[in-house]
DNA sequence: ATACTAATCCCGA
DNA sequence: TCGGGATTAGTAT
C-alpha cells in the first residue's frame, strides 16, 4: 500500500482501493446461505483503509442485518471441518480473547481460537483512528474499546496487526518499484552490450574495422569486451 | 493454493 | 510492561 490509497498485491499491479471488491465473511452454508455481506471490510480482499462511498451492511448488537432483514446472530453454522460452530455477536467480542475453553487437541494449554470478524462499523472507526494515529495510547484504546464494544485487548491487537499489515504493504510497494527499476537497468544493460557487439563507425555509420579506429578507441573497446565476460 | 485477519506466544527494550 | 516479530487458525477467493 502506498499512502495514496493504492493496494499492491505483490504482482506489481497496484489497485485503486475503490476497485477492490467487497466480500462477505461468514459462510452460513447450512443454516442460511443468505447471510452475506455482514462484515465486509476486513476480508482477504479487504480495504485496509476505509474509503468514502462505502455501503456497509451494518451489524448491530446481537443482530445482523442485510437489506433490512434482521437475523439472530447466534446462528449455528458449519466450520470448514463440518463441525457446528456458533457465530458470535458483537456483544460477544469481549469474550473473544478471554474465553477459557481449552483446545481439545494434544495441546491442552492452548486456547481454541473462535473465528470472528469485527463489524464494518468497528473497522471503519478503527481505521479512521489509525489514519490519524497508528500508535494510540492506552487511554485512546480504552476509549475506542468502550465506544466500539470491544475488549481493550482486541483494540490493541487490531492496531498491532494493522501496523504489521501497513508495513508489509509498504514493503511490497517498494519491492515492486525496485523490481521495475531492476527491469529497466537490465534492459539498458542489454542494449549497451548489443551496441558493443556491433561497433559502428562514427564517420560513415558502417561497421567499424579495428584498423580504422584510433589506438585509444581500440583500448576502450577491448576493455568493454573484457567487462562483458 | 494463497491471501487475509484475529489472536497467541515469545522476546527484547 | 509494552510493542514487534513470528506464528497459528479460521475463512474467503
Short mmCIF file of C-alpha atoms (C1' of nucleotides) in Angstrom, two decimals:
data_model
loop_
_atom_site.label_atom_id
_atom_site.label_comp_id
_atom_site.label_asym_id
_atom_site.label_seq_id
_atom_site.Cartn_x
_atom_site.Cartn_y
_atom_site.Cartn_z
CA UNK A 1 0.00 0.00 0.00
CA UNK A 2 1.31 3.34 -0.78
CA UNK A 3 -0.08 6.22 1.11
CA UNK A 4 -2.09 7.49 -1.82
CA UNK A 5 -4.70 4.81 -1.48
CA UNK A 6 -3.31 2.07 -3.65
CA UNK A 7 -3.18 -1.57 -2.85
CA UNK A 8 -0.28 -3.59 -4.05
CA UNK A 9 -0.79 -7.30 -4.13
CA UNK A 10 2.80 -8.09 -4.94
CA UNK A 11 2.11 -8.65 -8.59
CA UNK A 12 3.33 -5.20 -9.36
CA UNK A 13 -0.10 -4.04 -10.39
CA UNK A 14 -1.45 -1.62 -7.86
CA UNK A 15 -5.16 -1.35 -7.48
CA UNK A 16 -7.18 1.65 -6.51
CA UNK A 17 -8.88 0.97 -3.24
CA UNK A 18 -12.23 1.72 -4.76
CA UNK A 19 -11.64 -1.05 -7.31
CA UNK A 20 -11.21 -3.71 -4.69
CA UNK A 21 -14.37 -5.74 -4.32
CA UNK A 22 -16.10 -6.42 -1.07
CA UNK A 23 -16.91 -9.84 0.10
CA UNK A 24 -18.62 -11.48 2.98
CA UNK A 25 -17.08 -13.20 5.95
CA UNK A 26 -19.47 -15.72 7.25
CA UNK A 27 -20.42 -18.69 5.18
CA UNK A 28 -23.65 -19.93 6.62
CA UNK A 29 -23.77 -22.65 4.09
CA UNK A 30 -26.03 -24.96 6.01
CA UNK A 31 -28.33 -22.82 8.06
CA UNK A 32 -28.75 -19.76 5.94
CA UNK A 33 -26.89 -19.17 2.74
CA UNK A 34 -28.26 -15.65 2.57
CA UNK A 35 -26.14 -14.49 5.46
CA UNK A 36 -23.82 -12.48 3.30
CA UNK A 37 -22.29 -9.08 3.41
CA UNK A 38 -22.35 -8.53 7.12
CA UNK A 39 -18.75 -7.74 7.95
CA UNK A 40 -17.38 -6.56 4.71
CA UNK A 41 -14.22 -4.58 5.23
CA UNK A 42 -11.67 -6.85 6.78
CA UNK A 43 -11.71 -9.60 4.25
CA UNK A 44 -9.00 -11.22 2.19
CA UNK A 45 -9.62 -8.56 -0.39
CA UNK A 46 -10.33 -6.03 2.21
CA UNK A 47 -9.62 -2.37 2.02
CA UNK A 48 -7.05 -1.56 4.62
CA UNK A 49 -8.31 1.97 4.74
CA UNK A 50 -11.92 2.79 4.93
CA UNK A 51 -12.76 4.80 1.89
CA UNK A 52 -15.56 7.14 1.14
CA UNK A 53 -18.55 5.67 -0.61
CA UNK A 54 -18.65 2.55 1.47
CA UNK A 55 -22.03 0.97 1.54
CA UNK A 56 -21.78 -1.03 4.65
CA UNK A 57 -24.09 -3.73 5.84
CA UNK A 58 -24.00 -2.64 9.42
CA UNK A 59 -24.20 -5.07 12.25
CA UNK A 60 -25.88 -4.12 15.45
CA UNK A 61 -25.83 -5.67 18.88
CA UNK A 62 -26.88 -9.27 18.68
CA UNK A 63 -28.31 -8.93 15.23
CA UNK A 64 -27.10 -8.92 11.71
CA UNK A 65 -28.99 -7.03 9.09
CA UNK A 66 -28.89 -7.13 5.35
CA UNK A 67 -31.31 -5.36 3.10
CA UNK A 68 -33.40 -4.54 6.09
CA UNK A 69 -33.66 -8.12 7.22
CA UNK A 70 -32.87 -8.94 10.81
CA UNK A 71 -31.14 -12.14 11.75
CA UNK A 72 -30.38 -13.73 15.06
CA UNK A 73 -26.65 -13.63 15.46
CA UNK A 74 -26.11 -16.79 17.43
CA UNK A 75 -26.84 -18.98 14.50
CA UNK A 76 -25.28 -22.37 14.19
CA UNK A 77 -23.13 -22.62 11.14
CA UNK A 78 -20.70 -25.14 9.78
CA UNK A 79 -16.97 -24.72 10.02
CA UNK A 80 -14.73 -25.87 7.21
CA UNK A 81 -14.31 -29.15 9.03
CA UNK A 82 -18.05 -29.58 9.17
CA UNK A 83 -18.30 -29.00 12.90
CA UNK A 84 -21.11 -26.89 14.19
CA UNK A 85 -19.80 -23.54 15.27
CA UNK A 86 -21.59 -20.64 16.82
CA UNK A 87 -21.27 -17.29 15.20
CA UNK A 88 -20.59 -14.52 17.63
CA UNK A 89 -22.46 -11.34 18.08
CA UNK A 90 -20.72 -8.03 18.58
CA UNK A 91 -21.53 -8.19 22.24
CA UNK A 92 -19.62 -11.44 22.39
CA UNK A 93 -16.45 -9.72 21.37
CA UNK A 94 -15.38 -9.01 24.90
CA UNK A 95 -15.15 -12.75 25.48
CA UNK A 96 -13.30 -13.40 22.31
CA UNK A 97 -9.91 -13.26 23.93
CA UNK A 98 -10.83 -14.10 27.46
CA UNK A 99 -12.64 -17.37 26.91
CA UNK A 100 -11.29 -20.19 28.99
CA UNK A 101 -12.08 -23.08 26.71
CA UNK A 102 -9.25 -25.48 26.12
CA UNK A 103 -8.03 -26.97 22.92
CA UNK A 104 -9.29 -30.49 22.68
CA UNK A 105 -6.28 -31.48 20.60
CA UNK A 106 -2.98 -32.68 22.03
CA UNK A 107 -2.07 -29.14 23.08
CA UNK A 108 -4.17 -28.87 26.21
CA UNK A 109 -2.98 -25.45 27.34
CA UNK A 110 -3.65 -23.64 24.11
CA UNK A 111 -6.86 -21.68 23.82
CA UNK A 112 -9.06 -22.57 20.94
CA UNK A 113 -9.47 -19.67 18.57
CA UNK A 114 -13.01 -18.70 17.78
CA UNK A 115 -13.20 -17.18 14.40
CA UNK A 116 -14.88 -13.87 14.24
CA UNK A 117 -14.53 -10.62 12.35
CA UNK A 118 -15.05 -7.15 13.63
CA UNK A 119 -18.06 -5.40 12.22
CA UNK A 120 -17.77 -2.87 9.38
CA UNK A 121 -18.66 -0.12 11.84
CA UNK A 122 -15.91 -1.19 14.21
CA UNK A 123 -13.36 -1.42 11.44
CA UNK A 124 -14.43 1.87 9.96
CA UNK A 125 -13.90 3.58 13.31
CA UNK A 126 -10.63 1.79 13.95
CA UNK A 127 -9.41 2.77 10.51
CA UNK A 128 -10.29 6.40 10.97
CA UNK A 129 -8.36 6.49 14.24
CA UNK A 130 -5.48 4.63 12.62
CA UNK A 131 -5.31 7.23 9.86
CA UNK A 132 -4.73 9.88 12.49
CA UNK A 133 -2.57 7.84 14.81
CA UNK A 134 -1.14 4.38 14.29
CA UNK A 135 0.02 4.20 17.92
CA UNK A 136 -2.87 5.18 20.15
CA UNK A 137 -2.02 5.28 23.83
CA UNK A 138 -3.81 3.22 26.42
CA UNK A 139 -6.41 5.88 27.12
CA UNK A 140 -7.29 6.23 23.45
CA UNK A 141 -7.53 2.47 23.08
CA UNK A 142 -9.71 2.19 26.14
CA UNK A 143 -11.90 4.92 24.76
CA UNK A 144 -12.23 3.11 21.47
CA UNK A 145 -12.90 -0.21 23.10
CA UNK A 146 -15.77 1.28 25.07
CA UNK A 147 -17.17 3.07 22.06
CA UNK A 148 -16.95 0.01 19.82
CA UNK A 149 -17.90 -2.52 22.43
CA UNK A 150 -14.63 -4.36 22.03
CA UNK A 151 -12.24 -5.76 24.58
CA UNK A 152 -9.32 -3.35 25.10
CA UNK A 153 -7.01 -6.18 24.14
CA UNK A 154 -8.86 -6.62 20.87
CA UNK A 155 -8.26 -2.95 20.10
CA UNK A 156 -4.61 -3.42 20.96
CA UNK A 157 -4.36 -6.49 18.72
CA UNK A 158 -6.11 -4.68 15.93
CA UNK A 159 -3.65 -1.81 15.93
CA UNK A 160 -0.73 -4.20 16.22
CA UNK A 161 -1.95 -6.23 13.26
CA UNK A 162 -2.82 -3.13 11.32
CA UNK A 163 0.68 -1.73 11.74
CA UNK A 164 2.13 -5.03 10.60
CA UNK A 165 -0.21 -5.02 7.63
CA UNK A 166 0.77 -1.47 6.76
CA UNK A 167 4.43 -2.36 6.96
CA UNK A 168 4.14 -5.33 4.64
CA UNK A 169 2.07 -3.32 2.19
CA UNK A 170 4.68 -0.60 2.08
CA UNK A 171 7.39 -3.21 1.65
CA UNK A 172 5.51 -4.81 -1.21
CA UNK A 173 5.09 -1.48 -2.88
CA UNK A 174 8.78 -0.70 -2.50
CA UNK A 175 9.65 -4.13 -3.85
CA UNK A 176 7.50 -3.52 -6.89
CA UNK A 177 9.29 -0.23 -7.52
CA UNK A 178 12.69 -1.89 -7.13
CA UNK A 179 11.64 -4.65 -9.48
CA UNK A 180 10.64 -2.05 -12.08
CA UNK A 181 13.96 -0.26 -11.68
CA UNK A 182 15.80 -3.55 -11.97
CA UNK A 183 14.00 -4.46 -15.18
CA UNK A 184 14.81 -1.06 -16.62
CA UNK A 185 18.51 -1.37 -15.82
CA UNK A 186 18.60 -4.87 -17.19
CA UNK A 187 17.13 -3.70 -20.49
CA UNK A 188 19.61 -0.84 -20.64
CA UNK A 189 22.46 -3.21 -20.00
CA UNK A 190 21.30 -5.49 -22.79
CA UNK A 191 21.19 -2.70 -25.32
CA UNK A 192 24.65 -1.46 -24.36
CA UNK A 193 26.02 -4.96 -24.74
CA UNK A 194 24.37 -5.26 -28.10
CA UNK A 195 25.86 -1.94 -29.24
CA UNK A 196 29.32 -3.09 -28.20
CA UNK A 197 28.95 -6.36 -30.04
CA UNK A 198 28.38 -4.45 -33.31
CA UNK A 199 30.54 -1.32 -33.10
CA UNK A 200 29.62 1.31 -35.68
CA UNK A 201 32.00 3.74 -37.39
CA UNK A 202 31.34 7.23 -36.10
CA UNK A 203 32.01 8.80 -39.51
CA UNK A 204 30.27 6.68 -42.12
CA UNK A 205 27.80 4.75 -39.93
CA UNK A 206 29.07 1.43 -41.31
CA UNK A 207 30.61 -1.39 -39.29
CA UNK A 208 33.80 -0.30 -37.57
CA UNK A 209 37.07 -2.06 -38.50
CA UNK A 210 39.69 -2.27 -35.78
CA UNK A 211 42.48 -0.95 -38.02
CA UNK A 212 40.49 2.16 -38.82
CA UNK A 213 39.93 3.37 -35.29
CA UNK A 214 42.43 5.10 -33.09
CA UNK A 215 44.55 3.25 -30.53
CA UNK A 216 42.60 4.95 -27.78
CA UNK A 217 39.28 3.79 -29.19
CA UNK A 218 40.69 0.27 -29.61
CA UNK A 219 41.74 0.29 -25.98
CA UNK A 220 38.28 1.35 -24.79
CA UNK A 221 36.69 -1.27 -26.98
CA UNK A 222 38.93 -4.03 -25.61
CA UNK A 223 38.13 -3.04 -22.03
CA UNK A 224 34.45 -3.16 -22.86
CA UNK A 225 34.82 -6.62 -24.34
CA UNK A 226 36.57 -7.78 -21.19
CA UNK A 227 33.83 -6.36 -18.99
CA UNK A 228 31.27 -8.25 -20.99
CA UNK A 229 32.53 -11.61 -19.70
"C1'" DA B 1 -3.04 -22.75 -3.19
"C1'" DT B 2 -2.92 -18.33 -1.45
"C1'" DA B 3 -4.24 -14.25 1.00
"C1'" DC B 4 -6.20 -12.10 4.79
"C1'" DT B 5 -7.46 -11.43 9.65
"C1'" DA B 6 -7.87 -12.03 14.74
"C1'" DA B 7 -5.44 -13.85 18.17
"C1'" DT B 8 -1.40 -16.07 20.65
"C1'" DC B 9 3.29 -16.67 22.05
"C1'" DC B 10 7.74 -15.09 22.86
"C1'" DC B 11 11.42 -11.93 23.21
"C1'" DG B 12 13.86 -7.57 23.80
"C1'" DA B 13 13.84 -2.63 25.24
"C1'" DT C 1 5.01 -3.89 30.77
"C1'" DC C 2 4.57 -2.99 26.17
"C1'" DG C 3 5.27 -3.43 21.27
"C1'" DG C 4 7.00 -6.07 17.43
"C1'" DG C 5 8.00 -10.39 15.03
"C1'" DA C 6 6.72 -14.89 14.17
"C1'" DT C 7 3.20 -17.95 14.15
"C1'" DT C 8 -1.45 -20.16 14.38
"C1'" DA C 9 -6.08 -20.97 12.98
"C1'" DG C 10 -10.48 -19.83 10.59
"C1'" DT C 11 -12.11 -18.24 6.46
"C1'" DA C 12 -12.61 -16.35 1.54
"C1'" DT C 13 -11.33 -16.45 -3.25
#
